[in-house]
Amino acid sequence: VSTQSTWGYNQFGPSGVWNLTAFPLSPVYNAPIYVSKPFFLDADPTYRNKVQFSSQPIRDIHDLEIHAVEHLGVPLRANVRFQVNSLLWKVPGLDVTNNLTDSRLLPVVWVDLAEEPTSDMIDYLKGKLSLRRAGLVVGYVVGAFLILLSVVLVLIGVVSYFRRNKRSEGQRLLEVGDDAKKRGHYVNI
C-alpha cells in the first residue's frame, strides 16, 4: 500500500532496483533516482529489455565483492559496484520523450569503487590475529590445567573414600575381636 508519505520508497515494479526518490539523505532528494547493480545484474529482465546495452552483465566484473578476514570479520578488500538510473517517462511538449511508450529506467552512470588495506592496516590485522592465536594458546593451557586439576581432585576423592572405608573396616574387625575376647569366644593359635 502506497500513501502520499511512502510513495517515494515504493519500488513501483519488479525487483532489482532501489528507489532513492524520497531518501532524505540523498543529495538529489525527490529526484527520480534508482540504484541497481551495473547492467541490471540480478534485476528483473524487464529492466534490461527496455534499454539497449552494448554488452551483457558479467558477474565477476559487475557484482559487489567483499573479502573479509576469516575470524575477525574485518573487510580486507571490497569492490562496490552500482549503477545510478533515472526514471524517464513521456512528457508532453518534450520532444526527446516522444518515442517513449511507457516509463523506463535510463542508466546514467555505473560506479566501481575498490578499496584495499594499507600496510598500516595489514600490520594492525596481523597484530589482532597474533593476539587471537595467543588467546587460543592461553585458552588451551587453562583448559588443560582445569582438566588436570579435575582429575587430581577425583583421584584424591577416590583415595580418601577407600582409606576411610578400609579404616572403618579395620576398626570393625578390632571391635569384633575385642567383643569376642570379652565373651571368651576367641582362639589362640
XYZ file of N, CA and C in Angstrom:
567
model
N 0.849 -1.175 0.000
C 0.000 0.000 0.000
C 0.894 1.237 0.000
N 0.674 2.088 -0.937
C 1.473 3.306 -1.044
C 0.607 4.497 -0.671
N 1.100 5.303 0.222
C 0.407 6.524 0.610
C 1.234 7.716 0.160
N 0.716 8.900 0.361
C 1.434 10.116 -0.035
C 2.805 10.184 0.634
N 2.910 9.733 1.899
C 4.182 9.846 2.608
C 5.144 8.711 2.285
N 4.666 7.607 1.674
C 5.560 6.474 1.397
C 5.766 6.209 -0.091
N 5.148 6.976 -0.965
C 5.228 6.673 -2.384
C 6.666 6.676 -2.894
N 7.510 7.511 -2.346
C 8.888 7.615 -2.818
C 9.738 6.412 -2.478
N 9.285 5.607 -1.517
C 10.042 4.415 -1.158
C 9.535 3.174 -1.884
N 8.387 3.271 -2.515
C 7.810 2.145 -3.225
C 8.656 1.860 -4.457
N 8.884 0.587 -4.754
C 9.713 0.222 -5.901
C 8.959 0.383 -7.224
N 7.634 0.451 -7.183
C 6.818 0.646 -8.383
C 7.186 -0.319 -9.501
N 7.366 -1.565 -9.199
C 7.652 -2.515 -10.270
C 8.482 -3.686 -9.795
N 9.073 -4.376 -10.749
C 9.831 -5.581 -10.439
C 11.040 -5.316 -9.530
N 11.584 -6.395 -8.979
C 12.709 -6.264 -8.042
C 14.024 -6.034 -8.778
N 15.015 -5.594 -8.027
C 16.355 -5.436 -8.587
C 16.877 -4.019 -8.567
N 16.038 -3.070 -8.162
C 16.490 -1.682 -8.054
C 16.081 -1.125 -6.698
N 16.778 -0.108 -6.279
C 16.499 0.542 -5.003
C 16.064 1.976 -5.293
N 14.878 2.294 -4.864
C 14.287 3.598 -5.121
C 14.837 4.627 -4.133
N 15.558 5.618 -4.635
C 16.106 6.683 -3.782
C 15.335 7.991 -3.922
N 14.193 7.949 -4.563
C 13.435 9.162 -4.831
C 13.170 9.972 -3.564
N 12.705 9.333 -2.512
C 12.359 10.057 -1.285
C 13.343 9.781 -0.148
N 14.533 9.328 -0.497
C 15.525 9.047 0.534
C 16.043 10.382 1.067
N 15.791 10.688 2.352
C 16.090 12.026 2.871
C 17.570 12.381 2.885
N 18.458 11.399 2.899
C 19.888 11.708 2.920
C 20.486 11.837 1.523
N 19.657 11.614 0.516
C 20.135 11.694 -0.855
C 20.395 13.146 -1.245
N 21.501 13.407 -1.938
C 21.766 14.783 -2.379
C 20.790 15.250 -3.454
N 20.081 14.294 -4.055
C 19.107 14.652 -5.088
C 17.714 14.286 -4.598
N 17.370 14.750 -3.414
C 16.096 14.434 -2.767
C 14.932 14.773 -3.679
N 14.014 13.823 -3.829
C 12.810 13.915 -4.669
C 13.093 13.824 -6.167
N 14.319 13.525 -6.553
C 14.609 13.282 -7.968
C 14.321 11.803 -8.240
N 13.860 11.444 -9.432
C 13.529 10.047 -9.735
C 14.788 9.202 -9.979
N 15.526 8.935 -8.908
C 16.792 8.208 -8.993
C 16.629 6.806 -8.407
N 17.128 5.820 -9.136
C 17.100 4.427 -8.711
C 18.509 3.862 -8.831
N 18.879 2.996 -7.889
C 20.200 2.378 -7.915
C 20.029 0.885 -8.149
N 20.919 0.331 -8.973
C 20.907 -1.108 -9.245
C 22.347 -1.583 -9.404
N 22.505 -2.870 -9.618
C 23.823 -3.373 -9.989
C 24.060 -2.986 -11.441
N 25.314 -2.878 -11.880
C 25.595 -2.498 -13.272
C 24.905 -3.431 -14.272
N 24.406 -2.843 -15.332
C 23.702 -3.560 -16.399
C 22.502 -4.332 -15.863
N 21.931 -3.872 -14.755
C 20.769 -4.504 -14.110
C 21.030 -5.977 -13.773
N 22.265 -6.287 -13.379
C 22.620 -7.639 -12.962
C 21.738 -8.045 -11.789
N 21.173 -9.233 -11.820
C 20.290 -9.803 -10.798
C 18.947 -9.077 -10.684
N 18.676 -8.137 -11.559
C 17.382 -7.444 -11.544
C 16.418 -8.176 -12.477
N 15.171 -7.856 -12.343
C 14.156 -8.442 -13.206
C 14.501 -8.115 -14.673
N 14.354 -9.078 -15.587
C 14.718 -8.859 -17.002
C 13.964 -7.718 -17.678
N 12.823 -7.315 -17.155
C 12.073 -6.230 -17.806
C 12.881 -4.935 -17.850
N 13.765 -4.722 -16.879
C 14.598 -3.508 -16.909
C 15.564 -3.550 -18.085
N 16.222 -4.689 -18.285
C 17.197 -4.812 -19.383
C 16.498 -4.763 -20.747
N 15.276 -5.296 -20.802
C 14.573 -5.346 -22.086
C 14.171 -3.965 -22.590
N 14.107 -2.976 -21.730
C 13.691 -1.628 -22.132
C 14.861 -0.726 -22.494
N 16.090 -1.241 -22.321
C 17.283 -0.448 -22.621
C 18.225 -1.297 -23.457
N 18.868 -0.682 -24.457
C 19.845 -1.401 -25.271
C 21.237 -1.174 -24.688
N 21.914 -2.285 -24.361
C 23.278 -2.221 -23.841
C 24.232 -2.769 -24.896
N 25.464 -2.287 -24.855
C 26.470 -2.778 -25.798
C 27.054 -4.116 -25.350
N 26.856 -4.499 -24.081
C 27.365 -5.781 -23.594
C 26.399 -6.360 -22.563
N 26.646 -7.591 -22.201
C 25.837 -8.288 -21.209
C 26.504 -8.165 -19.831
N 25.716 -8.256 -18.746
C 26.339 -8.217 -17.419
C 27.172 -9.474 -17.173
N 28.338 -9.270 -16.575
C 29.239 -10.369 -16.233
C 29.442 -10.322 -14.721
N 29.052 -11.387 -14.046
C 29.065 -11.407 -12.576
C 30.433 -11.050 -11.998
N 31.516 -11.605 -12.530
C 32.854 -11.335 -11.992
C 33.268 -9.875 -12.127
N 32.705 -9.185 -13.092
C 33.077 -7.792 -13.332
C 32.081 -6.819 -12.710
N 30.804 -7.171 -12.658
C 29.757 -6.229 -12.279
C 29.126 -6.455 -10.908
N 29.481 -7.521 -10.213
C 28.856 -7.788 -8.921
C 29.685 -7.215 -7.776
N 29.034 -6.964 -6.666
C 29.683 -6.472 -5.457
C 30.517 -7.590 -4.836
N 31.710 -7.257 -4.344
C 32.578 -8.243 -3.697
C 33.117 -7.654 -2.405
N 33.077 -8.457 -1.350
C 33.686 -8.060 -0.083
C 34.462 -9.256 0.440
N 35.746 -9.084 0.631
C 36.604 -10.129 1.182
C 36.948 -9.718 2.609
N 36.712 -10.619 3.567
C 36.929 -10.292 4.974
C 37.902 -11.281 5.607
N 38.572 -10.831 6.674
C 39.452 -11.699 7.448
C 38.565 -12.714 8.159
N 38.927 -13.976 8.046
C 38.050 -15.073 8.454
C 37.520 -14.969 9.881
N 38.358 -14.813 10.865
C 37.906 -14.869 12.255
C 37.625 -13.498 12.853
N 37.959 -12.435 12.137
C 37.731 -11.096 12.673
C 36.551 -10.390 12.034
N 36.217 -10.766 10.805
C 35.117 -10.106 10.109
C 35.486 -8.731 9.591
N 36.761 -8.410 9.576
C 37.223 -7.104 9.095
C 37.365 -7.174 7.578
N 36.760 -6.230 6.856
C 36.899 -6.257 5.392
C 38.353 -6.079 4.985
N 38.831 -6.983 4.144
C 40.206 -6.914 3.680
C 40.273 -6.221 2.324
N 39.292 -6.503 1.487
C 39.223 -5.866 0.180
C 37.757 -5.775 -0.207
N 37.379 -4.682 -0.827
C 35.988 -4.516 -1.242
C 35.928 -3.895 -2.630
N 35.041 -4.415 -3.444
C 34.724 -3.829 -4.743
C 33.230 -3.558 -4.740
N 32.860 -2.311 -4.610
C 31.456 -1.927 -4.585
C 31.118 -1.376 -5.970
N 30.182 -2.040 -6.620
C 29.803 -1.642 -7.979
C 28.304 -1.391 -8.022
N 27.914 -0.250 -8.526
C 26.493 0.050 -8.652
C 26.264 0.960 -9.843
N 25.013 1.006 -10.253
C 24.607 1.818 -11.395
C 23.528 2.785 -10.944
N 23.662 4.031 -11.314
C 22.660 5.056 -10.998
C 21.764 5.204 -12.227
N 20.449 5.114 -11.989
C 19.472 5.180 -13.073
C 18.486 6.309 -12.802
N 17.991 6.894 -13.848
C 16.962 7.931 -13.726
C 15.684 7.414 -14.378
N 14.566 7.701 -13.753
C 13.281 7.264 -14.289
C 12.824 8.261 -15.356
N 12.547 7.748 -16.543
C 12.069 8.583 -17.652
C 10.641 8.199 -18.006
N 9.871 9.172 -18.401
C 8.515 8.927 -18.869
C 8.189 9.961 -19.935
N 7.129 9.704 -20.657
C 6.744 10.611 -21.742
C 6.220 11.922 -21.149
N 6.819 13.009 -21.564
C 6.421 14.332 -21.079
C 5.875 15.115 -22.278
N 4.592 15.481 -22.238
C 4.022 16.242 -23.365
C 4.796 17.559 -23.583
N 5.156 17.800 -24.827
C 5.869 19.030 -25.168
C 7.384 18.862 -25.142
N 7.887 17.744 -24.609
C 9.336 17.489 -24.587
C 9.623 16.447 -25.668
N 10.153 16.938 -26.794
C 10.319 16.094 -27.980
C 11.215 14.877 -27.744
N 12.171 14.971 -26.873
C 13.097 13.861 -26.620
C 12.340 12.627 -26.112
N 11.220 12.833 -25.434
C 10.476 11.722 -24.836
C 9.317 11.247 -25.720
N 9.175 11.790 -26.920
C 8.056 11.422 -27.796
C 8.023 9.929 -28.133
N 9.169 9.297 -28.269
C 9.224 7.885 -28.664
C 9.010 6.918 -27.500
N 8.928 7.430 -26.293
C 8.708 6.547 -25.141
C 7.248 6.098 -25.113
N 7.050 4.798 -25.026
C 5.688 4.274 -24.928
C 5.286 4.088 -23.469
N 6.271 3.875 -22.595
C 5.997 3.740 -21.167
C 7.220 4.223 -20.389
N 7.094 4.297 -19.094
C 8.233 4.756 -18.303
C 9.305 3.676 -18.274
N 10.564 4.120 -18.093
C 11.685 3.191 -18.042
C 12.843 3.823 -17.293
N 13.727 2.951 -16.800
C 14.918 3.433 -16.123
C 16.035 3.598 -17.148
N 16.638 4.768 -17.128
C 17.746 5.062 -18.017
C 19.033 5.049 -17.197
N 19.971 4.140 -17.524
C 21.245 4.138 -16.806
C 22.003 5.441 -17.074
N 22.425 6.090 -16.000
C 23.151 7.349 -16.121
C 24.652 7.093 -15.998
N 25.039 6.368 -14.974
C 26.457 6.083 -14.741
C 26.565 4.821 -13.891
N 27.639 4.079 -14.096
C 27.896 3.000 -13.148
C 29.248 3.225 -12.520
N 29.310 2.893 -11.239
C 30.460 3.232 -10.405
C 31.119 1.937 -9.924
N 32.441 1.936 -9.928
C 33.218 0.804 -9.416
C 34.212 1.357 -8.405
N 33.924 1.149 -7.133
C 34.808 1.603 -6.062
C 35.557 0.405 -5.510
N 36.872 0.478 -5.507
C 37.683 -0.622 -4.976
C 38.544 -0.087 -3.843
N 38.645 -0.861 -2.797
C 39.442 -0.448 -1.641
C 40.234 -1.647 -1.138
N 41.522 -1.427 -0.926
C 42.385 -2.442 -0.339
C 43.097 -1.823 0.850
N 43.463 -2.654 1.834
C 44.084 -2.097 3.042
C 45.490 -1.574 2.793
N 45.870 -0.586 3.579
C 47.229 -0.056 3.528
C 48.145 -0.976 4.330
N 49.434 -0.748 4.253
C 50.376 -1.576 5.011
C 50.159 -1.403 6.512
N 49.768 -0.202 6.960
C 49.466 0.009 8.376
C 48.288 -0.853 8.818
N 47.272 -0.932 7.974
C 46.100 -1.737 8.299
C 46.459 -3.220 8.336
N 47.310 -3.652 7.422
C 47.741 -5.050 7.407
C 48.516 -5.370 8.676
N 49.410 -4.466 9.102
C 50.150 -4.672 10.355
C 49.198 -4.756 11.540
N 48.194 -3.896 11.556
C 47.195 -3.912 12.625
C 46.465 -5.254 12.668
N 46.058 -5.740 11.480
C 45.346 -7.023 11.408
C 46.242 -8.182 11.841
N 47.523 -8.122 11.469
C 48.459 -9.161 11.902
C 48.553 -9.184 13.423
N 48.591 -8.001 14.027
C 48.624 -7.919 15.491
C 47.374 -8.523 16.099
N 46.213 -8.232 15.522
C 44.956 -8.798 16.023
C 44.950 -10.314 15.887
N 45.448 -10.820 14.756
C 45.483 -12.261 14.560
C 46.447 -12.935 15.527
N 47.604 -12.287 15.791
C 48.549 -12.895 16.734
C 47.967 -12.865 18.145
N 47.212 -11.803 18.485
C 46.547 -11.776 19.788
C 45.515 -12.890 19.879
N 44.825 -13.140 18.797
C 43.825 -14.212 18.791
C 44.492 -15.556 18.997
N 45.623 -15.761 18.295
C 46.346 -17.026 18.470
C 46.850 -17.157 19.897
N 47.358 -16.063 20.449
C 47.833 -16.101 21.835
C 46.668 -16.423 22.766
N 45.516 -15.854 22.493
C 44.327 -16.145 23.296
C 43.947 -17.609 23.215
N 44.069 -18.201 22.030
C 43.776 -19.625 21.877
C 44.756 -20.473 22.679
N 46.040 -20.109 22.623
C 47.044 -20.870 23.372
C 46.753 -20.778 24.865
N 46.493 -19.567 25.353
C 46.165 -19.389 26.775
C 44.914 -20.191 27.127
N 43.920 -20.173 26.262
C 42.692 -20.931 26.499
C 42.957 -22.424 26.592
N 43.789 -22.938 25.686
C 44.118 -24.364 25.734
C 44.893 -24.705 27.003
N 45.842 -23.851 27.384
C 46.635 -24.113 28.593
C 45.732 -24.105 29.820
N 44.884 -23.094 29.946
C 43.974 -23.012 31.091
C 43.019 -24.206 31.089
N 42.499 -24.569 29.923
C 41.603 -25.718 29.824
C 42.292 -27.007 30.243
N 43.524 -27.214 29.764
C 44.272 -28.417 30.149
C 44.537 -28.432 31.653
N 44.885 -27.263 32.218
C 45.124 -27.178 33.661
C 43.858 -27.534 34.448
N 42.713 -27.021 34.022
C 41.455 -27.311 34.716
C 41.087 -28.788 34.615
N 41.332 -29.394 33.467
C 41.060 -30.827 33.309
C 41.981 -31.625 34.233
N 43.266 -31.268 34.258
C 44.224 -31.956 35.130
C 43.833 -31.795 36.595
N 43.453 -30.581 36.976
C 43.015 -30.316 38.352
C 41.790 -31.173 38.699
N 40.856 -31.287 37.768
C 39.660 -32.098 37.998
C 40.026 -33.562 38.199
N 40.940 -34.071 37.385
C 41.369 -35.465 37.513
C 42.040 -35.688 38.870
N 42.908 -34.752 39.287
C 43.588 -34.874 40.583
C 42.569 -34.866 41.718
N 41.593 -33.970 41.648
C 40.579 -33.904 42.708
C 39.744 -35.184 42.772
N 39.409 -35.748 41.637
C 38.657 -37.005 41.610
C 39.502 -38.123 42.226
N 40.783 -38.165 41.872
C 41.666 -39.194 42.439
C 41.794 -39.047 43.953
N 41.933 -37.817 44.420
C 42.009 -37.574 45.866
C 40.724 -38.057 46.534
N 39.593 -37.781 45.937
C 38.311 -38.224 46.487
C 38.207 -39.737 46.535
N 38.626 -40.415 45.482
C 38.560 -41.876 45.436
C 39.491 -42.489 46.478
N 40.724 -41.967 46.561
C 41.690 -42.487 47.538
C 41.178 -42.277 48.959
N 40.669 -41.086 49.254
C 40.180 -40.830 50.614
C 38.956 -41.700 50.928
N 38.122 -41.968 49.956
C 36.970 -42.845 50.177
C 37.431 -44.251 50.551
N 38.368 -44.781 49.774
C 38.852 -46.134 50.073
C 39.615 -46.196 51.396
N 40.379 -45.157 51.706
C 41.079 -45.138 53.001
C 40.082 -45.130 54.145
N 39.066 -44.322 54.054
C 38.056 -44.233 55.100
C 37.346 -45.573 55.257
N 36.975 -46.185 54.139
C 36.298 -47.487 54.195
C 37.220 -48.562 54.745
N 38.490 -48.537 54.382
C 39.438 -49.530 54.868
C 39.650 -49.370 56.373
N 39.769 -48.103 56.834
C 39.951 -47.821 58.252
C 38.733 -48.265 59.042
N 37.560 -47.964 58.566
C 36.348 -48.337 59.297
C 36.172 -49.845 59.296
N 36.586 -50.513 58.226
C 36.512 -51.963 58.182
C 37.482 -52.573 59.196
N 38.669 -52.019 59.271
C 39.658 -52.484 60.247
C 39.193 -52.225 61.666
N 38.580 -51.087 61.908
C 38.060 -50.780 63.243
C 36.958 -51.762 63.614
N 36.102 -52.118 62.649
C 35.038 -53.075 62.928
C 35.628 -54.438 63.301
N 36.667 -54.842 62.613
C 37.305 -56.121 62.940
C 37.905 -56.098 64.337
N 38.527 -54.944 64.675
C 39.075 -54.821 66.023
C 37.969 -54.847 67.062
N 36.892 -54.161 66.789
C 35.775 -54.133 67.728
C 35.167 -55.517 67.888
N 35.031 -56.233 66.771
C 34.501 -57.595 66.813
C 35.471 -58.470 67.608
N 36.763 -58.299 67.386
C 37.763 -59.081 68.122
C 37.733 -58.792 69.605
N 37.597 -57.507 69.977
C 37.515 -57.142 71.397
C 36.263 -57.732 72.028
N 35.167 -57.696 71.296
C 33.909 -58.275 71.783
C 34.062 -59.776 72.019
N 34.731 -60.424 71.086
C 34.911 -61.872 71.194
C 35.786 -62.217 72.404
N 36.787 -61.405 72.666
C 37.656 -61.667 73.823
C 36.872 -61.539 75.114
N 36.025 -60.517 75.178
C 35.234 -60.305 76.392
C 34.308 -61.487 76.656
N 33.787 -62.088 75.638
C 32.855 -63.205 75.810
C 33.579 -64.540 75.891
N 34.842 -64.519 75.582
C 35.603 -65.757 75.628
C 35.482 -66.577 74.370
N 35.064 -65.983 73.322
C 34.915 -66.696 72.038
C 36.089 -66.391 71.124
N 37.241 -66.686 71.519
C 38.361 -66.487 70.632
C 39.295 -67.666 70.773
N 40.101 -67.837 69.764
C 41.026 -68.974 69.741
C 42.436 -68.451 69.669
N 43.303 -68.931 70.525
C 44.712 -68.586 70.464
C 45.426 -69.582 69.576
N 46.227 -69.130 68.736
C 46.983 -70.040 67.869
C 48.426 -70.010 68.268
